[in-house]
Coordinates of C-alpha atoms and ligand atoms in Angstrom, one line a residue:
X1463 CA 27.4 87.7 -208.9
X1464 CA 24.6 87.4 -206.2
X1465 CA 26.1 87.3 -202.4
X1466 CA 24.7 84.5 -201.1
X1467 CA 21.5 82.6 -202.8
X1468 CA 19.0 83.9 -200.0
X1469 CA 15.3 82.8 -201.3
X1470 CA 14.6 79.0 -201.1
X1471 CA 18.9 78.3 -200.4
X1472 CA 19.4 79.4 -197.1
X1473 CA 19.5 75.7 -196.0
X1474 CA 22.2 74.5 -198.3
X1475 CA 23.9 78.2 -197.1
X1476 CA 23.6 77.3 -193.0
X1477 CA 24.9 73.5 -193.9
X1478 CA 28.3 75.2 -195.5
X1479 CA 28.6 77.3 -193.2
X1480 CA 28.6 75.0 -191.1
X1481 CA 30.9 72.6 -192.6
X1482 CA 33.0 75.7 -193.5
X1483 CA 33.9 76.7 -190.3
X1484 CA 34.3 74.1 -188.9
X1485 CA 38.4 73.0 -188.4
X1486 CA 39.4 76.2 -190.1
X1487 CA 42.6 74.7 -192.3
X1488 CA 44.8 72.0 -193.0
X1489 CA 48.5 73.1 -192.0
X1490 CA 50.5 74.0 -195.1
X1491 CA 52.9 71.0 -195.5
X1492 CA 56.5 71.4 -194.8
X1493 CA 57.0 70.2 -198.5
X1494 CA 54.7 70.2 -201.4
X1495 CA 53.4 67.4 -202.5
X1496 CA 54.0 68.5 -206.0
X1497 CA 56.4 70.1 -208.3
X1498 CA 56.6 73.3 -209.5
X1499 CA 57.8 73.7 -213.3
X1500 CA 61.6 75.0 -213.0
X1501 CA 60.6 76.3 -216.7
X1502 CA 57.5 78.7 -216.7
X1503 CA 56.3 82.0 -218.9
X1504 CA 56.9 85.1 -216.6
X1505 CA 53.3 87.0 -215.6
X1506 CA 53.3 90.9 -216.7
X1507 CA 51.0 92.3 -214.8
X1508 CA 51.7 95.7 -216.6
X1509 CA 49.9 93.6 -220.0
X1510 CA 47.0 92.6 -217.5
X1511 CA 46.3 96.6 -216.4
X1512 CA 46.3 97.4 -220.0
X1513 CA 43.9 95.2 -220.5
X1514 CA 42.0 96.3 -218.0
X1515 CA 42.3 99.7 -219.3
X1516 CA 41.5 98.3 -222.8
X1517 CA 38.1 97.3 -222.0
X1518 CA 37.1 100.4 -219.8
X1519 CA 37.6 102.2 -222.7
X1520 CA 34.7 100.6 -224.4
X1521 CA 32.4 101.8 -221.6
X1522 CA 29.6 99.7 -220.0
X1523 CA 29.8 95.9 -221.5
X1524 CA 26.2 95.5 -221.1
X1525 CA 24.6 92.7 -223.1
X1526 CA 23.2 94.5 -226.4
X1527 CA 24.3 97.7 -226.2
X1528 CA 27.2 98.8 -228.9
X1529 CA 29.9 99.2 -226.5
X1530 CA 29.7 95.7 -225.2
X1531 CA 29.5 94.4 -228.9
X1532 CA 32.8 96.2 -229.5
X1533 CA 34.6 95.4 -226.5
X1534 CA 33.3 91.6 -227.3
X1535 CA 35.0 91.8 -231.2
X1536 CA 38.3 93.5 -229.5
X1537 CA 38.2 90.6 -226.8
X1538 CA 37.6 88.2 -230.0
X1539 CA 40.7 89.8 -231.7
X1540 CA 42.7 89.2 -229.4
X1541 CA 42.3 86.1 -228.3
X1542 CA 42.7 84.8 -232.7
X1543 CA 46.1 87.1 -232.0
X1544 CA 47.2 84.7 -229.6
X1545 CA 46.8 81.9 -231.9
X1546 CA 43.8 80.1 -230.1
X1547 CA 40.6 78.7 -231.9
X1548 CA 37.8 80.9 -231.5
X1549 CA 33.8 79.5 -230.4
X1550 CA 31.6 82.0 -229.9
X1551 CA 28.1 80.9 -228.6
X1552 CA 25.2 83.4 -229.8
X1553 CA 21.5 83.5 -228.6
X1554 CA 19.4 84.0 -226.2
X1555 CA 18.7 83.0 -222.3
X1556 CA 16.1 84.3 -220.3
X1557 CA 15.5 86.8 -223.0
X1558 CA 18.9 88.3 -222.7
X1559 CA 21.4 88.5 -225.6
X1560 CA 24.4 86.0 -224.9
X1561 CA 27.3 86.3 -226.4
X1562 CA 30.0 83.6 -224.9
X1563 CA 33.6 83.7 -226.0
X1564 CA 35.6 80.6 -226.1
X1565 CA 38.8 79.7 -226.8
X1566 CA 40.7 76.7 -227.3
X1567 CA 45.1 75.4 -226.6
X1568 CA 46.3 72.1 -227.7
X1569 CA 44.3 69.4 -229.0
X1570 CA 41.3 68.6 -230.1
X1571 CA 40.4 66.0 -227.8
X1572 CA 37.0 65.8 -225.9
X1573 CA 38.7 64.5 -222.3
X1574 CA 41.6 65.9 -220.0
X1575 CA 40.4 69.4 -221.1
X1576 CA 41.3 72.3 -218.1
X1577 CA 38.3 75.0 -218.7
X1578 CA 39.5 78.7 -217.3
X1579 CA 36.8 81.3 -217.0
X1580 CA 35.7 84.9 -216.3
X1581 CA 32.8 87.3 -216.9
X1582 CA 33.3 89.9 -220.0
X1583 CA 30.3 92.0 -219.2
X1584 CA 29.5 94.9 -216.6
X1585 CA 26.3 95.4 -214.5
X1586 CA 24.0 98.0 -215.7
X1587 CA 22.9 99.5 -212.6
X1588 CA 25.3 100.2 -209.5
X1589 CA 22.8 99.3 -206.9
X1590 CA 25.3 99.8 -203.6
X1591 CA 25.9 103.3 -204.9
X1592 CA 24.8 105.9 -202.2
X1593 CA 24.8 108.5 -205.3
X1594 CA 24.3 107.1 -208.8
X1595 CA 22.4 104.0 -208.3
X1596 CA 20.9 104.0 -211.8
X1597 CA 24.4 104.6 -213.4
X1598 CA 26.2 101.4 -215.3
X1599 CA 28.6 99.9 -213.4
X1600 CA 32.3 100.8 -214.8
X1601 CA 33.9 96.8 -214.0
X1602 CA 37.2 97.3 -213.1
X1603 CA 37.4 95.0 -210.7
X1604 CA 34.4 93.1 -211.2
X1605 CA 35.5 91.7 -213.8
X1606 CA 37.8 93.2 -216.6
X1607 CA 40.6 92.2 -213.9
X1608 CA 39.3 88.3 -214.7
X1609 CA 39.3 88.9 -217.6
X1610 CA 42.8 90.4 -218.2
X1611 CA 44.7 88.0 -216.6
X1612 CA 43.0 85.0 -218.6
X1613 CA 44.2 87.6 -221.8
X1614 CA 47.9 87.8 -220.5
X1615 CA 48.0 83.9 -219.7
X1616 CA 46.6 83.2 -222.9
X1617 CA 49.5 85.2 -224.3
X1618 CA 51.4 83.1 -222.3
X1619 CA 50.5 79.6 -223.5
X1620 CA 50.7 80.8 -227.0
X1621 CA 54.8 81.2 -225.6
X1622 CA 54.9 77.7 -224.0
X1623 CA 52.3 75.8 -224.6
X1624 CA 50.8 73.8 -221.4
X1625 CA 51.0 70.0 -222.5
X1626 CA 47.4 69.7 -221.9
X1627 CA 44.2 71.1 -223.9
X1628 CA 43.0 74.8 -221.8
X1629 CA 40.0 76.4 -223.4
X1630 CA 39.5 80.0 -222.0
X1631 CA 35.5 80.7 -221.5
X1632 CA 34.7 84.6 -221.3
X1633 CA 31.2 84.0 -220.2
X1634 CA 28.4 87.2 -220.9
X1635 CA 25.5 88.1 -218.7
X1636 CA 26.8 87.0 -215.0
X1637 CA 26.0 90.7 -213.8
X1638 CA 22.9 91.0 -214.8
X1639 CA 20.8 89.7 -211.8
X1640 CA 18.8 91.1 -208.7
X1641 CA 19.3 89.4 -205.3
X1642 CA 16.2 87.0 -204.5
X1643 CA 16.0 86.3 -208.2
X1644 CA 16.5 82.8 -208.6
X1645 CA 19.0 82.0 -210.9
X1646 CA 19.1 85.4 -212.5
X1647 CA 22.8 86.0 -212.2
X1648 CA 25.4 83.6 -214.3
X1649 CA 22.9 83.7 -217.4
X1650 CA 26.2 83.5 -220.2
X1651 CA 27.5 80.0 -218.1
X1652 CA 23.9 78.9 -217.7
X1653 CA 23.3 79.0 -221.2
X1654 CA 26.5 77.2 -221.9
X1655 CA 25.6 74.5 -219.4
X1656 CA 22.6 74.0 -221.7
X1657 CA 23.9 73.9 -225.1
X1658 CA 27.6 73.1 -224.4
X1659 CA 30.3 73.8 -226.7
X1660 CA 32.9 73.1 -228.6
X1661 CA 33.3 70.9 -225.9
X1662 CA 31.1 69.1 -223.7
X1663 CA 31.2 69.3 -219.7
X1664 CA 32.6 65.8 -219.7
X1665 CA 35.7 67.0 -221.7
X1666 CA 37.1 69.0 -218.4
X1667 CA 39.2 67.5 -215.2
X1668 CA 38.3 70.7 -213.5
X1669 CA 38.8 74.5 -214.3
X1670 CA 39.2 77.7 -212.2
X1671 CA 37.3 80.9 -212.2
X1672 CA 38.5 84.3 -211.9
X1673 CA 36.2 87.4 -210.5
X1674 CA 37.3 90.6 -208.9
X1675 CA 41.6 89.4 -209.1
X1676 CA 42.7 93.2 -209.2
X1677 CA 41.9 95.0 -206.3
X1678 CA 43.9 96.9 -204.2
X1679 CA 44.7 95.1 -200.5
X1680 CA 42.6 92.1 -201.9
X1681 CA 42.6 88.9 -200.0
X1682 CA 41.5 85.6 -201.1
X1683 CA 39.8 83.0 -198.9
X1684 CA 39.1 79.5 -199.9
X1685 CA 35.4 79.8 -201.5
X1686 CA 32.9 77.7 -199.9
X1687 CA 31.8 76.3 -203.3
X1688 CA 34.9 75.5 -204.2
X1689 CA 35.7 73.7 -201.2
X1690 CA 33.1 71.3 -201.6
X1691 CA 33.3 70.8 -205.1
X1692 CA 37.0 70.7 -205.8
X1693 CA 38.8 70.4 -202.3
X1694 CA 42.1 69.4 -203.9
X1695 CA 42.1 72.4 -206.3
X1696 CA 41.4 74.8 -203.8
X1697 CA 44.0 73.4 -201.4
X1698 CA 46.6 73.0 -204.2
X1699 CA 46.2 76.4 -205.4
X1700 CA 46.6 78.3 -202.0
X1701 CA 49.9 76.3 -201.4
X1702 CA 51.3 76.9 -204.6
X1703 CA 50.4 80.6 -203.6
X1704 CA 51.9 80.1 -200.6
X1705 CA 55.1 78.8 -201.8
X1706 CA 55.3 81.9 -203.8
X1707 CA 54.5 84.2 -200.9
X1708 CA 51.4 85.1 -201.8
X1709 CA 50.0 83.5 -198.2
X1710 CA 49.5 87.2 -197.1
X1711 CA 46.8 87.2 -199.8
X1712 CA 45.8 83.6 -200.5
X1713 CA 44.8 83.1 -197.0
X1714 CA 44.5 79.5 -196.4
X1715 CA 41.4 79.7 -194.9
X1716 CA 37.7 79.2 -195.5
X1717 CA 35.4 81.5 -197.1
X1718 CA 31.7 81.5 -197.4
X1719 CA 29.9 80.2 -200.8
X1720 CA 29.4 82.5 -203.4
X1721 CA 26.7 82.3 -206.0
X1722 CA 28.3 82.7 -209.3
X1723 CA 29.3 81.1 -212.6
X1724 CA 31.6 78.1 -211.1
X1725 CA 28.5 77.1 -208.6
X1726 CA 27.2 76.2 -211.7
X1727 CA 29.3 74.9 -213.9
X1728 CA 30.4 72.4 -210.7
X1729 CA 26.8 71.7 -209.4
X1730 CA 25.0 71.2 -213.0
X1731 CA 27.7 70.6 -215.1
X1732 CA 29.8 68.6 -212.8
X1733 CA 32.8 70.2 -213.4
X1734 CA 34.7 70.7 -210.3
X1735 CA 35.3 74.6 -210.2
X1736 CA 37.5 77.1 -208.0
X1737 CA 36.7 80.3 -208.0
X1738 CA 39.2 83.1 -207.1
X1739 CA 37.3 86.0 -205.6
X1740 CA 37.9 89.2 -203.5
X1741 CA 35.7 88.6 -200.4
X1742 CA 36.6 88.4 -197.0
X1743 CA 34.4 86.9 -194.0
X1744 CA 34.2 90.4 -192.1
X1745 CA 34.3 92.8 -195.0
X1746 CA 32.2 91.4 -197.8
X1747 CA 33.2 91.7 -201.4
X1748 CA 36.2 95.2 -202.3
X1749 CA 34.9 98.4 -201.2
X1750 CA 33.7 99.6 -204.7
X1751 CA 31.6 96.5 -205.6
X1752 CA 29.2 96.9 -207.6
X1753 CA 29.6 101.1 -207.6
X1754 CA 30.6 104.0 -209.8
X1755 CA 33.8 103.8 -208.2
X1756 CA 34.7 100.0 -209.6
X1757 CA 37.2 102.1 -211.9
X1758 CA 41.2 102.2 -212.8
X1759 CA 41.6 103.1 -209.3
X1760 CA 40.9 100.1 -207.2
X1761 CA 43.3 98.3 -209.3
X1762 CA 46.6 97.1 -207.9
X1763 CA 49.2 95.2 -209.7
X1764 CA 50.4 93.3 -206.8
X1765 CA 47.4 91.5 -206.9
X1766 CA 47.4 91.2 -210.3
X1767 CA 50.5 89.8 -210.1
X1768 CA 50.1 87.3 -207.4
X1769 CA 46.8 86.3 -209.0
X1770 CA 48.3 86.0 -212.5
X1771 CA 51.9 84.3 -211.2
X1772 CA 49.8 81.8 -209.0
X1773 CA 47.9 80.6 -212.0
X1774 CA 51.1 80.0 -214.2
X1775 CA 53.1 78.1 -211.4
X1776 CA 49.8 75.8 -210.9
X1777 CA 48.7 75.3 -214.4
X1778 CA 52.2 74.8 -215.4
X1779 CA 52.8 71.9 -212.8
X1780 CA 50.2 69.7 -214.1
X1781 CA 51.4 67.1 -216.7
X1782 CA 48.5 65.3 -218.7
X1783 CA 48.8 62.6 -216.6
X1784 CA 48.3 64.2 -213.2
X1785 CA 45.4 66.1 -214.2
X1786 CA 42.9 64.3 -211.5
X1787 CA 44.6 65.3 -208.5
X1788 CA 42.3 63.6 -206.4
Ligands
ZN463 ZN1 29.4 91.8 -210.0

């Protein structure tokens, strides 16, 4: 994804910051104002690094080339495995190939739909690399680790089913872009946004995004998008973290805004989005980002773990009925 949108944004980025830091955070409440399922699927993240490992295998998933086409009918495979109904949106957007996975849990409806999300391909170029700028990004991190746990939780609703409809959304082409070229990043959710489906953007209460969940030491601030287009999300999810304690990781603080896929899926499609994402106010996005060194190795599975146990206790506390938290 793009840091911050710098050409023709940089007034919508000063008025988050400001709002962003302004009182840092709300105190974590001494009891939660919801409760956590006393019956929930357990989180391996052993079967998320295997994923992980899965789809490195493939080599770089860049849109077109053969390896991505394979890692995108293995992704396919086995998502039908875990019993889920299979979209996949084909074509073209901005004159790059799209190929969008989605997958849908539970009925068929068209309203109280929960929409989780990732990107499945790599970036070709590893632009921050002092070395091999021209050579593909390898993705680890950024974001076969998004990717695995939505593969491990989908494996976990085909156990216990949530009792509400979850599609899964492996988005293509979110790596593609070049910073100060509008829009160019996000190009697989963009293209969704314009011909949505099997669902439209009305079906969903909200959804949650996952990008960069594996790395080692990550912590994750409260995204600045996410702030302002799902506040009760974003708070409810870094106090079920907390509760877990994964505060040490989910810091219940603000972050800045981040340009990528849930900016717009909450500001054009009016879905209100969280994102989950390794970047921290002093340090930027992981070490590795967007580098030859985004490999096996920045991978922990504490954080996948925390990441991946997070999302079950949350999702898993929701009844069809308390889906609008607002
Ligand atoms: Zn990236």
């Amino acid at each position: 994804m793009g840091t911050f949108r710098l050409k023709g944004w940089v007034g919508l980025a000063v008025g988050l910051w400001a709002c962003t830091s302004a009182p840092p955070t709300s105190p974590l409440p001494a009891r939660p104002a919801f409760t956590l399922a006393a019956q929930r699927p357990l989180f391996s993240a052993e079967s998320a690094y295997v994923a992980i490992e899965r789809q490195l295998a493939f080599g770089p998933r860049i849109p077109g080339t053969p390896t991505h086409k394979a890692c995108g009918d293995w992704l396919k495979a086995e998502l039908l495995r875990r019993g889920a109904r299979l979209t996949e949106q084909i074509g073209t957007y901005k004159g790059t190939p799209i190929r969008n996975l989605i997958v849908s849990f539970g009925d068929t409806v068209s309203q109280g739909r929960v929409l989780l999300s990732a990107h499945w391909d790599s970036r070709p170029r590893a632009d921050r690399d002092a070395h091999n700028p021209n050579a593909p990004v390898p993705g680890a991190n950024d974001d076969a680790s998004g990717v695995a746990v939505l593969l491990e939780l989908a494996r976990l609703f085909a156990e216990q089913p949530l009792p509400y409809p979850v599609d899964i959304a492996l988005w293509d082409a979110e790596d593609l872009g070049q910073e100060g070229i509008e829009d160019s990043y996000c190009l697989g959710s963009q293209y969704w946004l314009e011909q949505p489906q099997p669902y439209p953007t009305q079906a969903y209460a909200w959804g949650i995004h996952l990008d960069m969940v594996g790395g080692r030491g990550a912590t994750f601030f409260q995204e600045g998008y996410s702030r302002q287009y799902a506040p009760f999300l974003t708070e409810r999810l870094w106090q079920v973290a907390a509760y877990l304690g994964y505060g040490g990781i989910f810091r219940f603080a603000p972050g800045e805004p981040i340009l990528d896929d849930p900016f717009y899926l909450s500001s054009r499609g009016h879905i209100p989005m969280c994102n989950i994402i390794q970047r921290t106010p002093t340090q930027g996005f992981f070490p590795e980002w967007h580098t030859t060194q985004d490999d096996l190795s920045v991978i922990d599975k504490t954080t996948l773990q925390a990441v991946g146990e997070t999302l079950v206790a949350f999702l898993y506390s929701f009844s069809p009925q308390s889906l609008n938290p607002k």
